[in-house]
């Protein structure tokens, strides 16, 4: 019924059918079909994974592509992707990995992985460190095995899988250990990068930069790449406009307007993840209320309820 | 629906040695366990393949025929056709207690298809085999305990090698 009304609105305001904009022309063509779904289905779409391009993320992706394309050699160049928590670092890595899917070599029986990503264990501990990639690649292993056994298994499997890039997220967890443990973990990272002849990408908060600074070799080898918080700018307004084009709302919200942009920036702290959460929550409210466009009061509503 | 489709949500192994055409099923499982640095019993349990079938005094090298559940799940984990695994299984009639198990040491340690993957031939589990079909020589034998004590294929190769060296020493001592 609502869809029919919206179609009517576009046809009755203009006599000539051929001159009228397509329904939901404020949305990307791929999203328009979603806008025709019922309330619950659209809300499901809203909270699903999606990617929105923005310049800093694209730059990070280009840099990752460059590293991946490098020929194997001793001392592969590495990267430290850092920024505040919830700034979108993990999303960038996930996007990059989607572009480089795993394949299976049926003749040799080996899964070939261009990239292997794991999380740094909450405390620097060799046993957990070697278990993490085994868990990540789905290797059956005896969790009670000694560090030596796990190390051999991990190195053997990783070599077979021939990753060109090894990604370690939450690398700031290194700081949870003593100075000695931090040094031991950093040595382990260097050893693994050399052993696999793969580029290593460490991902973490600004604490990760501090953790790496305890080792001069690491500083020289890992090129830092920061994903900063958003500031009020044309780029930020373009980000909001891009968001608007992927939300399954039936009417345009004009998110790039100054008052909305300033409000979103202030309440999100300029964190991409928080911006996304606020806009999604406001979009859900707009769908449920039948307004079909995000208004400032929706944003105020969702940010005031989330604070408590 | 093929086993691979039926177990679509199962996470397959990142690496699974391919079974050789003339390999014994126990040998293949033993090689998988070696690769993941665990015993066959542990590999069976960790991968949720159900209770380990009743084995003879020779242990896992003379592996009992599998039920459909274990066969299909193994096929999905290793990303091989269930028929391939079924074709290397031990026939039920061969599941008898032995005083000795025959093998050809040259065939055992030199695999021309992959020098890094020694394996146990299925034909050696046939209770009536006497000669090596490759070299025509009479097969050597080892007591089942030598094989049973090994946790996986890598350990089994070492055990058999050690047993042969010890046998030479024993013969030498007897000869003195």
Short mmCIF file of N, CA and C in Angstrom, two decimals, chain A residues 114-249:
data_model
loop_
_atom_site.label_atom_id
_atom_site.label_comp_id
_atom_site.label_asym_id
_atom_site.label_seq_id
_atom_site.Cartn_x
_atom_site.Cartn_y
_atom_site.Cartn_z
N UNK A 114 45.44 -16.13 0.10
CA UNK A 114 46.30 -14.96 -0.14
C UNK A 114 46.54 -14.17 1.15
N UNK A 115 45.52 -14.14 2.02
CA UNK A 115 45.71 -13.42 3.28
C UNK A 115 45.23 -14.32 4.42
N UNK A 116 45.92 -14.22 5.52
CA UNK A 116 45.46 -14.91 6.74
C UNK A 116 45.36 -13.84 7.82
N UNK A 117 44.20 -13.76 8.45
CA UNK A 117 44.01 -12.74 9.48
C UNK A 117 43.69 -13.42 10.80
N UNK A 118 44.24 -12.89 11.85
CA UNK A 118 43.95 -13.42 13.20
C UNK A 118 43.94 -12.26 14.18
N UNK A 119 43.44 -12.54 15.36
CA UNK A 119 43.47 -11.52 16.41
C UNK A 119 44.61 -11.81 17.36
N UNK A 120 45.27 -10.77 17.79
CA UNK A 120 46.30 -10.95 18.81
C UNK A 120 45.60 -11.43 20.08
N UNK A 121 46.11 -12.48 20.71
CA UNK A 121 45.46 -12.95 21.96
C UNK A 121 45.43 -11.82 22.99
N UNK A 122 44.46 -11.89 23.92
CA UNK A 122 44.33 -10.80 24.90
C UNK A 122 45.58 -10.59 25.75
N UNK A 123 46.36 -11.66 25.94
CA UNK A 123 47.63 -11.47 26.64
C UNK A 123 48.73 -12.09 25.78
N UNK A 124 49.90 -11.44 25.72
CA UNK A 124 50.96 -11.99 24.87
C UNK A 124 51.45 -13.33 25.43
N UNK A 125 51.19 -14.39 24.72
CA UNK A 125 51.48 -15.73 25.20
C UNK A 125 51.67 -16.59 23.96
N UNK A 126 52.84 -17.23 23.85
CA UNK A 126 53.17 -17.96 22.62
C UNK A 126 52.18 -19.07 22.30
N UNK A 127 51.71 -19.75 23.33
CA UNK A 127 50.77 -20.86 23.12
C UNK A 127 49.51 -20.35 22.45
N UNK A 128 48.96 -19.28 23.00
CA UNK A 128 47.75 -18.69 22.41
C UNK A 128 48.05 -18.11 21.03
N UNK A 129 49.24 -17.55 20.89
CA UNK A 129 49.59 -16.92 19.62
C UNK A 129 49.59 -17.95 18.48
N UNK A 130 50.17 -19.11 18.72
CA UNK A 130 50.20 -20.12 17.66
C UNK A 130 48.85 -20.81 17.49
N UNK A 131 48.06 -20.86 18.55
CA UNK A 131 46.72 -21.46 18.42
C UNK A 131 45.82 -20.59 17.56
N UNK A 132 46.03 -19.27 17.63
CA UNK A 132 45.12 -18.34 16.94
C UNK A 132 45.06 -18.57 15.42
N UNK A 133 46.20 -18.64 14.71
CA UNK A 133 46.09 -18.89 13.26
C UNK A 133 45.55 -20.28 12.95
N UNK A 134 45.83 -21.26 13.83
CA UNK A 134 45.31 -22.61 13.59
C UNK A 134 43.78 -22.58 13.66
N UNK A 135 43.29 -21.87 14.65
CA UNK A 135 41.84 -21.73 14.80
C UNK A 135 41.27 -20.97 13.60
N UNK A 136 41.98 -19.93 13.20
CA UNK A 136 41.51 -19.09 12.08
C UNK A 136 41.40 -19.90 10.78
N UNK A 137 42.37 -20.76 10.51
CA UNK A 137 42.33 -21.52 9.26
C UNK A 137 41.51 -22.81 9.39
N UNK A 138 41.02 -23.07 10.59
CA UNK A 138 40.17 -24.26 10.79
C UNK A 138 40.96 -25.55 10.88
N UNK A 139 42.20 -25.46 11.38
CA UNK A 139 43.03 -26.66 11.49
C UNK A 139 42.69 -27.41 12.78
N UNK A 140 42.35 -28.70 12.69
CA UNK A 140 42.14 -29.44 13.93
C UNK A 140 43.46 -29.53 14.67
N UNK A 141 43.45 -29.24 15.93
CA UNK A 141 44.69 -29.35 16.69
C UNK A 141 44.40 -29.65 18.15
N UNK A 142 45.41 -30.17 18.79
CA UNK A 142 45.29 -30.52 20.20
C UNK A 142 45.64 -29.28 21.02
N UNK A 143 44.62 -28.67 21.61
CA UNK A 143 44.83 -27.42 22.33
C UNK A 143 45.79 -27.60 23.50
N UNK A 144 45.92 -28.83 23.98
CA UNK A 144 46.80 -29.07 25.13
C UNK A 144 48.24 -29.38 24.70
N UNK A 145 48.50 -29.32 23.39
CA UNK A 145 49.85 -29.65 22.90
C UNK A 145 50.84 -28.59 23.37
N UNK A 146 52.11 -28.94 23.35
CA UNK A 146 53.15 -28.00 23.79
C UNK A 146 53.30 -26.87 22.76
N UNK A 147 53.97 -25.79 23.18
CA UNK A 147 54.21 -24.66 22.27
C UNK A 147 54.99 -25.14 21.06
N UNK A 148 55.96 -26.02 21.27
CA UNK A 148 56.79 -26.50 20.16
C UNK A 148 55.93 -27.20 19.11
N UNK A 149 55.01 -28.05 19.57
CA UNK A 149 54.15 -28.78 18.63
C UNK A 149 53.26 -27.79 17.87
N UNK A 150 52.67 -26.86 18.60
CA UNK A 150 51.78 -25.88 17.95
C UNK A 150 52.56 -25.02 16.96
N UNK A 151 53.77 -24.64 17.35
CA UNK A 151 54.59 -23.80 16.47
C UNK A 151 54.89 -24.53 15.17
N UNK A 152 55.31 -25.79 15.30
CA UNK A 152 55.64 -26.57 14.09
C UNK A 152 54.42 -26.76 13.21
N UNK A 153 53.30 -27.07 13.85
CA UNK A 153 52.07 -27.28 13.07
C UNK A 153 51.66 -25.99 12.36
N UNK A 154 51.69 -24.88 13.10
CA UNK A 154 51.28 -23.60 12.51
C UNK A 154 52.19 -23.23 11.35
N UNK A 155 53.50 -23.34 11.56
CA UNK A 155 54.44 -22.95 10.50
C UNK A 155 54.30 -23.85 9.28
N UNK A 156 54.15 -25.14 9.53
CA UNK A 156 54.01 -26.09 8.42
C UNK A 156 52.75 -25.78 7.61
N UNK A 157 51.65 -25.59 8.31
CA UNK A 157 50.38 -25.33 7.61
C UNK A 157 50.42 -23.99 6.87
N UNK A 158 50.91 -22.97 7.58
CA UNK A 158 50.92 -21.64 6.96
C UNK A 158 51.80 -21.63 5.71
N UNK A 159 52.91 -22.32 5.77
CA UNK A 159 53.78 -22.37 4.57
C UNK A 159 53.06 -23.04 3.41
N UNK A 160 52.35 -24.11 3.71
CA UNK A 160 51.62 -24.81 2.64
C UNK A 160 50.55 -23.90 2.04
N UNK A 161 49.90 -23.13 2.91
CA UNK A 161 48.80 -22.29 2.45
C UNK A 161 49.31 -21.03 1.74
N UNK A 162 50.61 -20.78 1.86
CA UNK A 162 51.31 -19.74 1.13
C UNK A 162 50.64 -18.36 1.17
N UNK A 163 50.34 -17.85 2.37
CA UNK A 163 49.76 -16.50 2.39
C UNK A 163 50.78 -15.46 1.94
N UNK A 164 50.31 -14.45 1.27
CA UNK A 164 51.21 -13.36 0.88
C UNK A 164 51.12 -12.22 1.90
N UNK A 165 50.08 -12.33 2.73
CA UNK A 165 49.92 -11.29 3.75
C UNK A 165 49.37 -11.91 5.02
N UNK A 166 49.96 -11.51 6.14
CA UNK A 166 49.53 -12.02 7.43
C UNK A 166 49.02 -10.81 8.22
N UNK A 167 47.75 -10.85 8.60
CA UNK A 167 47.14 -9.68 9.26
C UNK A 167 46.84 -10.02 10.71
N UNK A 168 47.29 -9.15 11.60
CA UNK A 168 47.03 -9.39 13.04
C UNK A 168 46.28 -8.18 13.59
N UNK A 169 45.03 -8.42 13.96
CA UNK A 169 44.18 -7.35 14.50
C UNK A 169 44.36 -7.28 16.02
N UNK A 170 43.92 -6.18 16.59
CA UNK A 170 43.98 -5.96 18.05
C UNK A 170 45.41 -6.12 18.57
N UNK A 171 46.35 -5.58 17.80
CA UNK A 171 47.76 -5.79 18.17
C UNK A 171 48.14 -5.01 19.43
N UNK A 172 47.30 -4.05 19.81
CA UNK A 172 47.58 -3.28 21.04
C UNK A 172 47.48 -4.18 22.29
N UNK A 173 46.93 -5.40 22.11
CA UNK A 173 46.89 -6.33 23.24
C UNK A 173 48.30 -6.66 23.74
N UNK A 174 49.28 -6.39 22.88
CA UNK A 174 50.68 -6.59 23.28
C UNK A 174 50.98 -5.88 24.59
N UNK A 175 50.37 -4.71 24.75
CA UNK A 175 50.68 -3.90 25.93
C UNK A 175 50.16 -4.52 27.23
N UNK A 176 49.33 -5.55 27.10
CA UNK A 176 48.81 -6.20 28.31
C UNK A 176 49.90 -7.00 29.01
N UNK A 177 51.02 -7.22 28.32
CA UNK A 177 52.08 -8.02 28.93
C UNK A 177 53.18 -7.15 29.52
N UNK A 178 54.10 -7.81 30.20
CA UNK A 178 55.24 -7.09 30.76
C UNK A 178 56.16 -6.68 29.61
N UNK A 179 57.17 -5.86 29.91
CA UNK A 179 58.10 -5.42 28.88
C UNK A 179 58.75 -6.63 28.20
N UNK A 180 59.14 -7.60 29.02
CA UNK A 180 59.76 -8.82 28.49
C UNK A 180 58.82 -9.56 27.54
N UNK A 181 57.56 -9.69 27.97
CA UNK A 181 56.58 -10.41 27.13
C UNK A 181 56.32 -9.65 25.83
N UNK A 182 56.30 -8.32 25.94
CA UNK A 182 56.10 -7.52 24.72
C UNK A 182 57.23 -7.75 23.74
N UNK A 183 58.47 -7.75 24.26
CA UNK A 183 59.63 -7.97 23.38
C UNK A 183 59.57 -9.35 22.75
N UNK A 184 59.18 -10.33 23.55
CA UNK A 184 59.10 -11.71 23.05
C UNK A 184 58.04 -11.79 21.93
N UNK A 185 56.92 -11.10 22.13
CA UNK A 185 55.86 -11.15 21.12
C UNK A 185 56.28 -10.43 19.84
N UNK A 186 56.99 -9.30 20.01
CA UNK A 186 57.45 -8.58 18.82
C UNK A 186 58.46 -9.43 18.04
N UNK A 187 59.31 -10.11 18.77
CA UNK A 187 60.27 -11.01 18.09
C UNK A 187 59.54 -12.12 17.34
N UNK A 188 58.47 -12.59 17.95
CA UNK A 188 57.67 -13.65 17.33
C UNK A 188 57.05 -13.14 16.01
N UNK A 189 56.56 -11.92 16.04
CA UNK A 189 55.96 -11.34 14.82
C UNK A 189 57.01 -11.21 13.72
N UNK A 190 58.20 -10.75 14.09
CA UNK A 190 59.28 -10.60 13.09
C UNK A 190 59.67 -11.97 12.53
N UNK A 191 59.76 -12.94 13.43
CA UNK A 191 60.15 -14.30 13.04
C UNK A 191 59.14 -14.86 12.04
N UNK A 192 57.86 -14.68 12.34
CA UNK A 192 56.81 -15.23 11.49
C UNK A 192 56.80 -14.55 10.12
N UNK A 193 56.97 -13.23 10.12
CA UNK A 193 56.98 -12.49 8.85
C UNK A 193 58.14 -12.97 7.98
N UNK A 194 59.32 -13.17 8.62
CA UNK A 194 60.49 -13.63 7.86
C UNK A 194 60.30 -15.07 7.40
N UNK A 195 59.76 -15.88 8.28
CA UNK A 195 59.58 -17.31 8.00
C UNK A 195 58.65 -17.51 6.81
N UNK A 196 57.57 -16.77 6.79
CA UNK A 196 56.57 -16.95 5.73
C UNK A 196 56.89 -16.11 4.49
N UNK A 197 57.84 -15.21 4.62
CA UNK A 197 58.13 -14.24 3.56
C UNK A 197 56.84 -13.59 3.08
N UNK A 198 56.09 -13.13 4.05
CA UNK A 198 54.82 -12.48 3.75
C UNK A 198 54.83 -11.09 4.39
N UNK A 199 54.09 -10.18 3.79
CA UNK A 199 53.94 -8.86 4.42
C UNK A 199 53.06 -9.02 5.64
N UNK A 200 53.46 -8.36 6.70
CA UNK A 200 52.64 -8.44 7.90
C UNK A 200 51.93 -7.10 8.09
N UNK A 201 50.64 -7.18 8.37
CA UNK A 201 49.87 -5.96 8.62
C UNK A 201 49.35 -6.05 10.04
N UNK A 202 49.79 -5.12 10.86
CA UNK A 202 49.32 -5.08 12.24
C UNK A 202 48.21 -4.03 12.31
N UNK A 203 47.16 -4.36 13.02
CA UNK A 203 46.01 -3.46 13.10
C UNK A 203 45.70 -3.21 14.57
N UNK A 204 45.56 -1.97 14.95
CA UNK A 204 45.26 -1.69 16.36
C UNK A 204 45.00 -0.23 16.62
N UNK A 205 44.79 0.06 17.88
CA UNK A 205 44.56 1.46 18.28
C UNK A 205 45.91 2.17 18.34
N UNK A 206 45.88 3.42 18.79
CA UNK A 206 47.15 4.17 18.85
C UNK A 206 48.12 3.53 19.84
N UNK A 207 47.59 2.72 20.76
CA UNK A 207 48.48 2.00 21.68
C UNK A 207 49.40 1.06 20.93
N UNK A 208 48.94 0.61 19.76
CA UNK A 208 49.77 -0.30 18.95
C UNK A 208 51.04 0.41 18.52
N UNK A 209 50.93 1.70 18.24
CA UNK A 209 52.11 2.48 17.82
C UNK A 209 53.10 2.50 18.97
N UNK A 210 52.57 2.70 20.18
CA UNK A 210 53.44 2.74 21.37
C UNK A 210 54.11 1.38 21.55
N UNK A 211 53.31 0.32 21.38
CA UNK A 211 53.86 -1.04 21.58
C UNK A 211 55.02 -1.29 20.62
N UNK A 212 54.87 -0.86 19.39
CA UNK A 212 55.92 -1.11 18.40
C UNK A 212 57.15 -0.24 18.62
N UNK A 213 56.93 0.91 19.26
CA UNK A 213 58.06 1.82 19.46
C UNK A 213 59.12 1.27 20.42
N UNK A 214 58.78 0.19 21.11
CA UNK A 214 59.77 -0.39 22.02
C UNK A 214 60.83 -1.17 21.25
N UNK A 215 60.66 -1.30 19.95
CA UNK A 215 61.61 -2.07 19.14
C UNK A 215 61.98 -1.27 17.89
N UNK A 216 63.24 -0.85 17.82
CA UNK A 216 63.68 0.02 16.72
C UNK A 216 63.51 -0.66 15.36
N UNK A 217 63.75 -1.97 15.32
CA UNK A 217 63.61 -2.71 14.05
C UNK A 217 62.17 -2.68 13.55
N UNK A 218 61.25 -2.81 14.50
CA UNK A 218 59.84 -2.82 14.12
C UNK A 218 59.43 -1.45 13.58
N UNK A 219 59.94 -0.40 14.21
CA UNK A 219 59.61 0.96 13.77
C UNK A 219 60.05 1.16 12.33
N UNK A 220 61.25 0.65 12.00
CA UNK A 220 61.77 0.87 10.65
C UNK A 220 61.04 0.01 9.63
N UNK A 221 60.51 -1.09 10.07
CA UNK A 221 59.93 -2.04 9.11
C UNK A 221 58.44 -1.81 8.87
N UNK A 222 57.75 -1.32 9.88
CA UNK A 222 56.29 -1.16 9.77
C UNK A 222 55.93 0.29 9.44
N UNK A 223 55.40 0.49 8.25
CA UNK A 223 54.99 1.84 7.86
C UNK A 223 53.64 2.13 8.50
N UNK A 224 53.55 3.20 9.30
CA UNK A 224 52.25 3.48 9.94
C UNK A 224 51.25 4.07 8.95
N UNK A 225 50.02 3.69 9.12
CA UNK A 225 48.93 4.26 8.30
C UNK A 225 47.78 4.55 9.25
N UNK A 226 47.45 5.82 9.41
CA UNK A 226 46.42 6.18 10.38
C UNK A 226 45.06 6.34 9.71
N UNK A 227 44.05 5.82 10.39
CA UNK A 227 42.66 6.10 9.96
C UNK A 227 42.12 7.10 11.01
N UNK A 228 42.07 8.40 10.65
CA UNK A 228 41.72 9.40 11.67
C UNK A 228 40.21 9.51 11.86
N UNK A 229 39.83 10.19 12.94
CA UNK A 229 38.40 10.48 13.16
C UNK A 229 37.93 11.48 12.11
N UNK A 230 36.65 11.47 11.85
CA UNK A 230 36.07 12.41 10.89
C UNK A 230 36.03 13.82 11.48
N UNK A 231 36.27 14.79 10.62
CA UNK A 231 36.11 16.20 10.98
C UNK A 231 34.97 16.74 10.10
N UNK A 232 34.47 17.91 10.46
CA UNK A 232 33.44 18.50 9.60
C UNK A 232 34.11 18.93 8.30
N UNK A 233 33.67 18.39 7.22
CA UNK A 233 34.32 18.64 5.93
C UNK A 233 33.40 18.17 4.81
N UNK A 234 33.79 18.50 3.59
CA UNK A 234 33.02 18.02 2.43
C UNK A 234 33.07 16.49 2.37
N UNK A 235 34.24 15.95 2.74
CA UNK A 235 34.39 14.49 2.70
C UNK A 235 33.39 13.84 3.65
N UNK A 236 33.20 14.44 4.82
CA UNK A 236 32.25 13.88 5.78
C UNK A 236 30.82 13.97 5.23
N UNK A 237 30.51 15.09 4.61
CA UNK A 237 29.15 15.22 4.04
C UNK A 237 28.94 14.24 2.89
N UNK A 238 30.01 13.98 2.15
CA UNK A 238 29.90 12.98 1.07
C UNK A 238 29.68 11.59 1.65
N UNK A 239 30.30 11.34 2.80
CA UNK A 239 30.11 10.04 3.45
C UNK A 239 28.63 9.88 3.84
N UNK A 240 28.06 10.94 4.42
CA UNK A 240 26.65 10.86 4.83
C UNK A 240 25.74 10.68 3.61
N UNK A 241 26.08 11.39 2.53
CA UNK A 241 25.28 11.27 1.31
C UNK A 241 25.37 9.83 0.77
N UNK A 242 26.57 9.27 0.90
CA UNK A 242 26.75 7.88 0.43
C UNK A 242 25.93 6.92 1.29
N UNK A 243 25.90 7.17 2.60
CA UNK A 243 25.07 6.37 3.51
C UNK A 243 23.62 6.40 3.04
N UNK A 244 23.17 7.60 2.74
CA UNK A 244 21.76 7.79 2.39
C UNK A 244 21.37 6.94 1.17
N UNK A 245 22.32 6.78 0.28
CA UNK A 245 22.01 6.06 -0.96
C UNK A 245 21.93 4.54 -0.76
N UNK A 246 22.35 4.07 0.40
CA UNK A 246 22.26 2.62 0.62
C UNK A 246 21.24 2.24 1.71
N UNK A 247 20.58 3.22 2.29
CA UNK A 247 19.56 2.91 3.31
C UNK A 247 18.23 2.63 2.61
N UNK A 248 17.56 1.54 2.93
CA UNK A 248 16.30 1.23 2.22
C UNK A 248 15.11 2.08 2.70
N UNK A 249 15.29 3.39 2.65
CA UNK A 249 14.22 4.33 3.02
C UNK A 249 13.55 4.80 1.73
#
